[in-house]
Amino acid sequence: MSKLTVRQARQESAIGQSATLQGWVRTRRDSKGGFSFIELNDGSCLANIQVVADADLPNYEAEIKHLTAGCSITVHGDVKESGGRGQATELQATELIVHGWADPDAYPLQKKRHSLEKLREWAHLRPRTNTIGAVMRVRNQVCRSIHDFFQDEGFLYVHTPVITASDCEGAGEMFRVTTIDPANPPRDEQGAVDYAQDFFDRPSYLTVSGQLEGEIYATALGKIYTFGPTFRAENSNTSRHLAEFWMVEPEAAFYELEDNMDLAERFLKRIVGDVLANCDEDMQFFHQRIDDTVLAAMQAVAEQPFERLSYTDAIKLLEESGEKFEFPIAWGADLQAEHERYLTEKKIKAPVILHDYPRSIKPFYMRVNDDDKTVRAMDVLVPRVGEIIGGSQREERLDVLEGRMAEQGLDPQDYWWYLDLRRFGTVPHAGFGLGLERMVQFVTGMANIRDVIPFPRTPGNAEF
Ligand code: 4AD
Ligand code: MG
């Protein structure tokens, strides 16, 4: 007898097979005719398979009749055509083995629907719900598409370090990595904690971005991408921020900003196209139960060219909008979520790429334009989520880069290796970072970023 997943056993082509299915009971219903229907789920798809267990099974009275939500079982049986609505097949049990019981008085996931907030308290059980199961299958597809896309485009997957001594974004929102005993730290002559005596002989942190190391490999191997966890110690309790999130960062030598924008657009179109093609059942669920605008928003990404708009033109649109923003907007100010959402949701009603931002609000590594006021930055904004990608063409001119570092109070000594890339065979290059969780939010319609990562890390939350 071969093992089948619920997904496989639900196919019409499985009819006539003898099979073993294994998973968790969602519900049990007893029929007067002396048999029970068990809805079995194994996570392979959203839907359950209906198991029909007759009263003449040897453990029917002792066990099967007592199955409740959450019990784990193995069923050997025959896949048959089903008379039930919404299912092509069902499984007629010939043997049913109970692995684990789930006391219905104690098991939280009973028929009652819980709020997503409540489910966060049960991070260990919530993957057994329809919503989180669907999110994780879509998240898996997005990750697969990320690799497929960059591999197909000839990008090399490079692993950049999680522990680093440099602050890529210059925002100072980093988690320190140390083995120093806080109760008894080594001191320098001034009495400050002496990180020269720490594990790495210098202050070290969890990375906020793999970009700087990505640039090293791009300026040797051409086109690379890095994809891994990144960490930010910003104390922002919003529906779009995590302290630990996953970022995919391509970096390409001989790329200018236009190439970078084209790449970002092809990239998002590919992910969305793959999700639409491969996650139909889960996407129908999100459309019906979470947000009925997700499918249309994804179609728009797949089909429409992305609008491209300079920061300066965007400011004009915002000033002329007549909207009452909480944060007033003027040239030189950073865009807030409300401004981004106005542009992409109300004004343009589609994804938009903003480019050429003021130099004063962007990190040191972005290439300065000839106007001396703006840098070759780009942000991709999408409806509902706002900024989903941030990137730029990098400053490849040594003198300009040193000037920018001085402007931002960075010590060139700390970045000597980064400056070496400009000293030895410098080339124009560009890249960007996509926040994986924001992408999953965009495609699923999930309102809170805490619900699209298995174990969200936010201020005050790291239990499991
Ligand atoms: O715009 P960011 O800060 O760009 C960088 O870090 C660049 N070094 C990337 C590069 O050019 N290689 O971050 C990139 C993206 C954002 O657009 C957003 O989608 C996501 O990362 N992101 C976050 N996602 C969740 N929680 C947070 N706290 C995030 N901060 C950024
Ligand atoms: Mg950004």
Short mmCIF file of C-alpha atoms in Angstrom, two decimals, residues 59-462:
data_model
loop_
_atom_site.label_atom_id
_atom_site.label_comp_id
_atom_site.label_asym_id
_atom_site.label_seq_id
_atom_site.Cartn_x
_atom_site.Cartn_y
_atom_site.Cartn_z
CA ASN A 59 -11.47 -0.43 17.13
CA TYR A 60 -14.62 1.45 16.08
CA GLU A 61 -16.35 1.55 19.47
CA ALA A 62 -13.21 1.80 21.57
CA GLU A 63 -11.30 4.40 19.55
CA ILE A 64 -12.74 5.70 16.29
CA LYS A 65 -15.95 6.90 17.93
CA HIS A 66 -13.87 8.99 20.32
CA LEU A 67 -11.69 10.80 17.79
CA THR A 68 -11.73 14.58 18.13
CA ALA A 69 -10.00 17.56 16.53
CA GLY A 70 -6.23 17.31 16.75
CA CYS A 71 -5.91 13.51 17.11
CA SER A 72 -3.21 12.02 14.89
CA ILE A 73 -4.02 8.94 12.83
CA THR A 74 -2.85 6.60 10.10
CA VAL A 75 -5.54 5.25 7.79
CA HIS A 76 -5.14 2.37 5.38
CA GLY A 77 -7.95 2.23 2.88
CA ASP A 78 -9.28 2.51 -0.65
CA VAL A 79 -9.69 5.77 -2.53
CA LYS A 80 -13.23 5.90 -3.92
CA GLU A 81 -15.33 8.30 -5.88
CA SER A 82 -17.20 10.52 -3.42
CA GLY A 83 -20.86 11.42 -3.53
CA GLY A 84 -20.15 14.46 -1.32
CA ARG A 85 -20.08 18.01 -2.64
CA GLY A 86 -16.73 19.73 -3.23
CA GLN A 87 -14.72 16.52 -3.25
CA ALA A 88 -13.96 14.08 -6.02
CA THR A 89 -12.72 11.34 -3.71
CA GLU A 90 -12.98 9.88 -0.24
CA LEU A 91 -11.10 7.19 1.64
CA GLN A 92 -12.89 4.04 2.74
CA ALA A 93 -10.91 2.91 5.79
CA THR A 94 -9.84 -0.72 6.13
CA GLU A 95 -7.67 0.00 9.19
CA LEU A 96 -7.33 3.07 11.37
CA ILE A 97 -4.49 3.50 13.87
CA VAL A 98 -4.57 6.25 16.49
CA HIS A 99 -1.16 7.70 17.33
CA GLY A 100 -2.05 10.49 19.69
CA TRP A 101 -5.17 11.78 21.41
CA ALA A 102 -5.96 15.46 21.91
CA ASP A 103 -8.11 16.07 24.97
CA PRO A 104 -11.01 18.18 23.66
CA ASP A 105 -11.27 20.04 26.96
CA ALA A 106 -7.67 21.17 26.71
CA TYR A 107 -6.89 21.39 22.96
CA PRO A 108 -7.40 25.02 21.91
CA LEU A 109 -8.13 24.46 18.21
CA GLN A 110 -11.70 23.29 18.39
CA LYS A 111 -14.43 24.24 15.93
CA LYS A 112 -14.55 27.82 17.20
CA ARG A 113 -12.60 30.22 15.02
CA HIS A 114 -9.94 32.17 16.89
CA SER A 115 -8.67 35.62 16.01
CA LEU A 116 -5.22 35.89 14.43
CA GLU A 117 -4.09 37.79 17.54
CA LYS A 118 -5.15 34.90 19.74
CA LEU A 119 -3.44 32.39 17.46
CA ARG A 120 -0.11 34.23 17.90
CA GLU A 121 -0.16 33.07 21.53
CA TRP A 122 -0.20 29.51 20.20
CA ALA A 123 2.67 29.79 17.74
CA HIS A 124 3.22 26.06 18.27
CA LEU A 125 -0.31 25.10 17.24
CA ARG A 126 -1.34 27.75 14.73
CA PRO A 127 0.27 25.98 11.73
CA ARG A 128 -2.60 23.50 12.12
CA THR A 129 -5.13 26.17 11.15
CA ASN A 130 -6.32 26.72 7.60
CA THR A 131 -5.03 30.29 7.48
CA ILE A 132 -1.48 29.72 8.69
CA GLY A 133 -1.22 26.51 6.66
CA ALA A 134 -2.19 28.41 3.51
CA VAL A 135 0.24 31.23 4.32
CA MET A 136 3.11 28.79 4.75
CA ARG A 137 2.41 26.97 1.50
CA VAL A 138 2.36 30.29 -0.35
CA ARG A 139 5.50 31.44 1.49
CA ASN A 140 7.20 28.25 0.31
CA GLN A 141 6.16 28.94 -3.28
CA VAL A 142 7.47 32.52 -3.06
CA CYS A 143 10.86 31.25 -1.83
CA ARG A 144 10.99 28.70 -4.59
CA SER A 145 10.20 31.37 -7.18
CA ILE A 146 12.92 33.63 -5.77
CA HIS A 147 15.53 30.95 -6.35
CA ASP A 148 14.09 29.89 -9.72
CA PHE A 149 14.01 33.46 -10.96
CA PHE A 150 17.58 34.34 -10.04
CA GLN A 151 18.96 31.00 -11.14
CA ASP A 152 17.19 31.37 -14.51
CA GLU A 153 18.62 34.90 -14.83
CA GLY A 154 22.15 33.63 -14.18
CA PHE A 155 22.60 34.97 -10.65
CA LEU A 156 24.81 33.03 -8.26
CA TYR A 157 23.51 32.30 -4.77
CA VAL A 158 26.01 33.66 -2.23
CA HIS A 159 25.76 33.31 1.53
CA THR A 160 26.64 36.50 3.31
CA PRO A 161 27.35 36.46 7.05
CA VAL A 162 24.77 36.87 9.76
CA ILE A 163 27.37 38.31 12.14
CA THR A 164 29.07 41.47 10.97
CA ALA A 165 31.00 44.46 12.26
CA SER A 166 29.60 47.00 9.76
CA ASP A 167 26.31 48.85 9.73
CA CYS A 168 25.10 48.71 6.13
CA GLU A 169 22.12 50.98 6.45
CA GLY A 170 23.86 53.39 8.80
CA ALA A 171 20.74 53.58 10.90
CA GLY A 172 22.38 52.15 14.02
CA GLU A 173 19.48 49.79 14.68
CA MET A 174 21.58 46.70 15.23
CA PHE A 175 21.54 43.85 17.73
CA ARG A 176 24.88 43.40 19.42
CA VAL A 177 26.57 39.98 19.37
CA THR A 178 28.80 39.47 22.37
CA THR A 179 30.09 36.92 24.84
CA ILE A 180 30.95 39.59 27.39
CA ASP A 181 29.44 38.97 30.80
CA PRO A 182 27.20 42.00 31.38
CA ALA A 183 27.77 41.74 35.13
CA ASN A 184 31.52 41.91 34.78
CA PRO A 185 32.63 43.42 31.44
CA PRO A 186 36.28 44.14 30.62
CA ARG A 187 36.97 47.91 30.77
CA ASP A 188 39.33 50.11 28.79
CA GLU A 189 41.37 52.94 30.30
CA GLN A 190 38.43 55.33 30.12
CA GLY A 191 36.25 52.83 31.94
CA ALA A 192 34.09 52.00 28.91
CA VAL A 193 33.29 48.39 27.99
CA ASP A 194 36.29 47.16 26.01
CA TYR A 195 35.01 45.29 22.98
CA ALA A 196 38.61 44.71 21.85
CA GLN A 197 38.49 41.94 24.46
CA ASP A 198 35.19 40.55 23.14
CA PHE A 199 34.85 37.33 21.11
CA PHE A 200 35.45 39.03 17.74
CA ASP A 201 37.93 41.63 19.10
CA ARG A 202 35.58 44.40 18.00
CA PRO A 203 31.96 45.45 18.38
CA SER A 204 29.88 42.97 16.37
CA TYR A 205 26.26 42.80 15.40
CA LEU A 206 23.58 40.80 13.62
CA THR A 207 23.43 41.98 10.02
CA VAL A 208 20.77 44.45 8.85
CA SER A 209 21.51 43.60 5.20
CA GLY A 210 23.86 41.40 3.21
CA GLN A 211 24.41 44.10 0.63
CA LEU A 212 27.97 45.22 1.40
CA GLU A 213 29.25 41.66 1.31
CA GLY A 214 27.04 41.05 -1.73
CA GLU A 215 28.84 43.86 -3.53
CA ILE A 216 32.16 42.10 -2.89
CA TYR A 217 30.95 39.01 -4.70
CA ALA A 218 29.13 40.89 -7.48
CA THR A 219 32.32 42.78 -8.32
CA ALA A 220 34.05 39.45 -8.82
CA LEU A 221 31.40 37.06 -10.11
CA GLY A 222 29.08 39.46 -11.91
CA LYS A 223 25.55 38.70 -10.79
CA ILE A 224 24.80 37.33 -7.34
CA TYR A 225 21.98 37.19 -4.83
CA THR A 226 21.91 36.60 -1.14
CA PHE A 227 18.82 35.40 0.71
CA GLY A 228 18.75 35.03 4.43
CA PRO A 229 17.62 36.37 7.77
CA THR A 230 18.30 40.01 8.64
CA PHE A 231 17.81 41.78 11.94
CA ARG A 232 16.74 45.25 12.95
CA ALA A 233 16.52 46.49 16.49
CA GLU A 234 14.13 49.31 15.65
CA ASN A 235 11.40 49.61 18.22
CA SER A 236 8.57 49.78 15.70
CA ASN A 237 5.39 47.98 16.56
CA THR A 238 3.74 48.18 13.16
CA SER A 239 1.99 45.66 10.95
CA ARG A 240 4.95 45.80 8.51
CA HIS A 241 8.01 45.55 10.78
CA LEU A 242 9.77 42.57 12.27
CA ALA A 243 12.99 42.51 14.29
CA GLU A 244 13.98 39.36 12.34
CA PHE A 245 12.94 39.06 8.73
CA TRP A 246 14.14 37.46 5.53
CA MET A 247 15.56 39.55 2.73
CA VAL A 248 16.58 38.61 -0.79
CA GLU A 249 19.23 40.89 -2.21
CA PRO A 250 20.47 40.67 -5.80
CA GLU A 251 23.56 42.64 -6.74
CA ALA A 252 24.88 42.96 -10.29
CA ALA A 253 28.05 44.41 -11.75
CA PHE A 254 27.62 46.66 -14.79
CA TYR A 255 24.03 47.36 -13.82
CA GLU A 256 22.70 50.91 -13.71
CA LEU A 257 19.52 52.08 -12.05
CA GLU A 258 17.33 51.33 -15.09
CA ASP A 259 18.63 47.75 -15.24
CA ASN A 260 17.91 47.45 -11.55
CA MET A 261 14.33 48.68 -11.96
CA ASP A 262 13.78 46.32 -14.89
CA LEU A 263 15.11 43.42 -12.82
CA ALA A 264 12.87 44.27 -9.87
CA GLU A 265 9.84 44.43 -12.12
CA ARG A 266 10.56 41.12 -13.84
CA PHE A 267 11.22 39.60 -10.42
CA LEU A 268 7.92 40.61 -8.84
CA LYS A 269 6.01 39.59 -11.96
CA ARG A 270 7.63 36.16 -11.82
CA ILE A 271 6.76 35.55 -8.17
CA VAL A 272 3.18 36.67 -8.61
CA GLY A 273 2.78 34.64 -11.79
CA ASP A 274 4.10 31.50 -10.09
CA VAL A 275 1.82 31.94 -7.07
CA LEU A 276 -1.20 32.43 -9.32
CA ALA A 277 -0.27 29.35 -11.33
CA ASN A 278 0.63 27.02 -8.45
CA CYS A 279 -1.33 28.10 -5.37
CA ASP A 280 -4.84 28.32 -6.74
CA GLU A 281 -6.63 26.65 -3.83
CA ASP A 282 -4.84 28.74 -1.20
CA MET A 283 -5.30 31.94 -3.19
CA GLN A 284 -9.04 31.32 -3.48
CA PHE A 285 -9.06 30.96 0.30
CA PHE A 286 -7.28 34.30 0.80
CA HIS A 287 -9.60 35.94 -1.68
CA GLN A 288 -12.71 34.65 0.09
CA ARG A 289 -11.65 34.77 3.71
CA ILE A 290 -8.90 37.37 4.11
CA ASP A 291 -9.06 40.11 1.49
CA ASP A 292 -11.11 40.12 -1.70
CA THR A 293 -8.71 42.52 -3.43
CA VAL A 294 -5.67 40.21 -3.47
CA LEU A 295 -6.34 38.47 -6.75
CA ALA A 296 -6.99 41.71 -8.62
CA ALA A 297 -3.85 43.28 -7.11
CA MET A 298 -1.81 40.30 -8.22
CA GLN A 299 -3.26 40.36 -11.72
CA ALA A 300 -2.27 44.03 -11.90
CA VAL A 301 1.31 43.21 -10.92
CA ALA A 302 1.46 40.36 -13.39
CA GLU A 303 0.04 42.29 -16.32
CA GLN A 304 0.59 46.05 -15.97
CA PRO A 305 3.93 47.75 -16.50
CA PHE A 306 5.07 49.35 -13.23
CA GLU A 307 4.73 53.12 -13.14
CA ARG A 308 8.08 54.87 -12.63
CA LEU A 309 8.11 58.21 -10.89
CA SER A 310 10.91 60.40 -9.58
CA TYR A 311 10.82 61.35 -5.91
CA THR A 312 10.54 64.98 -7.00
CA ASP A 313 7.46 64.27 -9.13
CA ALA A 314 5.98 62.17 -6.34
CA ILE A 315 6.31 65.10 -3.92
CA LYS A 316 4.46 67.30 -6.42
CA LEU A 317 1.64 64.74 -6.65
CA LEU A 318 1.43 64.53 -2.86
CA GLU A 319 1.42 68.32 -2.47
CA GLU A 320 -1.32 68.65 -5.07
CA SER A 321 -3.34 65.75 -3.68
CA GLY A 322 -5.43 67.78 -1.24
CA GLU A 323 -5.10 64.88 1.23
CA LYS A 324 -4.72 65.56 4.95
CA PHE A 325 -1.58 63.66 5.92
CA GLU A 326 -0.56 63.11 9.52
CA PHE A 327 3.04 63.90 8.51
CA PRO A 328 3.28 67.00 6.31
CA ILE A 329 5.23 66.42 3.12
CA ALA A 330 7.79 68.63 1.39
CA TRP A 331 10.83 68.04 -0.82
CA GLY A 332 13.60 66.62 1.33
CA ALA A 333 11.37 64.72 3.76
CA ASP A 334 11.28 60.93 3.84
CA LEU A 335 8.02 59.42 2.66
CA GLN A 336 5.86 57.92 5.39
CA ALA A 337 3.67 54.87 4.92
CA GLU A 338 0.62 57.11 4.43
CA HIS A 339 2.32 58.91 1.51
CA GLU A 340 3.44 55.69 -0.09
CA ARG A 341 -0.01 54.23 0.21
CA TYR A 342 -1.65 57.32 -1.25
CA LEU A 343 0.59 57.09 -4.30
CA THR A 344 0.21 53.39 -4.98
CA GLU A 345 -3.37 52.85 -3.79
CA LYS A 346 -5.19 56.05 -4.63
CA LYS A 347 -3.23 57.95 -7.23
CA ILE A 348 -1.60 55.34 -9.43
CA LYS A 349 -3.57 52.27 -8.27
CA ALA A 350 -0.74 49.95 -9.25
CA PRO A 351 2.83 49.17 -8.27
CA VAL A 352 5.07 52.18 -8.63
CA ILE A 353 8.84 52.57 -8.59
CA LEU A 354 10.01 55.81 -7.01
CA HIS A 355 13.55 56.84 -7.85
CA ASP A 356 16.17 59.54 -7.34
CA TYR A 357 15.62 60.49 -3.71
CA PRO A 358 17.34 63.36 -1.83
CA ARG A 359 20.86 62.39 -0.80
CA SER A 360 20.27 63.55 2.76
CA ILE A 361 17.72 60.83 3.54
CA LYS A 362 19.52 57.89 1.95
CA PRO A 363 22.55 55.78 2.98
CA PHE A 364 26.13 56.62 2.02
CA TYR A 365 26.48 53.91 -0.62
CA MET A 366 23.95 55.25 -3.13
CA ARG A 367 25.33 56.87 -6.28
CA VAL A 368 25.14 60.66 -6.32
CA ASN A 369 23.44 62.20 -9.38
CA ASP A 370 24.91 65.04 -11.44
CA ASP A 371 22.50 67.47 -9.77
CA ASP A 372 24.43 66.77 -6.54
CA LYS A 373 21.13 66.82 -4.63
CA THR A 374 19.72 63.38 -5.33
CA VAL A 375 20.97 59.79 -5.35
CA ARG A 376 20.18 56.85 -7.61
CA ALA A 377 17.81 55.20 -5.14
CA MET A 378 14.70 53.21 -5.99
CA ASP A 379 11.84 51.97 -3.87
CA VAL A 380 9.09 49.72 -5.21
CA LEU A 381 5.71 50.45 -3.62
CA VAL A 382 2.68 48.18 -3.89
CA PRO A 383 -0.92 48.68 -2.77
CA ARG A 384 -1.71 47.73 0.87
CA VAL A 385 1.90 47.03 1.85
CA GLY A 386 3.71 50.16 0.65
CA GLU A 387 7.49 49.77 0.29
CA ILE A 388 8.31 46.20 -0.64
CA ILE A 389 11.72 46.73 -2.29
CA GLY A 390 14.47 49.22 -1.55
CA GLY A 391 17.58 49.48 -3.70
CA SER A 392 19.94 51.67 -5.64
CA GLN A 393 22.80 52.05 -8.03
CA ARG A 394 25.93 52.08 -5.87
CA GLU A 395 28.51 54.84 -5.70
CA GLU A 396 31.49 53.44 -7.61
CA ARG A 397 33.68 56.60 -7.51
CA LEU A 398 36.15 56.44 -4.63
CA ASP A 399 36.36 60.17 -3.95
CA VAL A 400 32.61 60.71 -4.01
CA LEU A 401 32.04 57.71 -1.74
CA GLU A 402 34.60 58.97 0.77
CA GLY A 403 32.89 62.35 0.73
CA ARG A 404 29.53 60.72 1.41
CA MET A 405 30.94 58.75 4.32
CA ALA A 406 32.38 61.88 5.85
CA GLU A 407 29.02 63.60 5.36
CA GLN A 408 27.33 60.84 7.35
CA GLY A 409 29.97 60.66 10.06
CA LEU A 410 31.27 57.21 9.09
CA ASP A 411 34.90 56.30 9.62
CA PRO A 412 36.48 55.21 6.30
CA GLN A 413 38.84 52.95 8.29
CA ASP A 414 35.88 50.78 9.23
CA TYR A 415 35.02 50.31 5.57
CA TRP A 416 38.54 49.97 4.06
CA TRP A 417 37.59 46.75 2.32
CA TYR A 418 34.44 48.32 0.84
CA LEU A 419 36.52 51.24 -0.44
CA ASP A 420 39.03 48.78 -1.94
CA LEU A 421 36.29 47.65 -4.35
CA ARG A 422 36.47 51.23 -5.72
CA ARG A 423 40.26 51.28 -5.68
CA PHE A 424 40.74 48.10 -7.67
CA GLY A 425 38.75 47.73 -10.88
CA THR A 426 35.68 49.66 -9.86
CA VAL A 427 32.54 49.23 -11.96
CA PRO A 428 29.04 50.63 -12.02
CA HIS A 429 26.79 48.25 -10.10
CA ALA A 430 23.37 48.11 -8.55
CA GLY A 431 21.09 45.95 -6.45
CA PHE A 432 18.08 45.88 -4.21
CA GLY A 433 16.48 44.14 -1.26
CA LEU A 434 13.03 42.56 -1.18
CA GLY A 435 11.49 41.89 2.22
CA LEU A 436 10.18 38.33 1.98
CA GLU A 437 7.46 38.83 4.59
CA ARG A 438 6.16 41.96 2.92
CA MET A 439 5.97 40.03 -0.34
CA VAL A 440 4.04 37.25 1.37
CA GLN A 441 1.74 39.89 2.89
CA PHE A 442 1.16 41.35 -0.53
CA VAL A 443 0.21 38.07 -2.19
CA THR A 444 -1.89 36.66 0.66
CA GLY A 445 -3.61 39.84 1.80
CA MET A 446 -2.61 39.14 5.40
CA ALA A 447 -2.83 42.44 7.24
CA ASN A 448 -0.19 41.78 9.89
CA ILE A 449 3.39 40.76 9.15
CA ARG A 450 3.40 38.64 12.34
CA ASP A 451 1.09 36.20 10.60
CA VAL A 452 3.27 35.47 7.56
CA ILE A 453 6.42 34.23 9.37
CA PRO A 454 6.41 31.05 11.49
CA PHE A 455 7.86 32.67 14.61
CA PRO A 456 7.59 36.46 14.59
CA ARG A 457 10.24 38.43 16.44
CA THR A 458 8.98 41.84 17.51
CA PRO A 459 9.70 44.00 20.56
CA GLY A 460 8.81 41.88 23.58
CA ASN A 461 8.18 38.67 21.63
CA ALA A 462 10.67 35.85 21.35
#
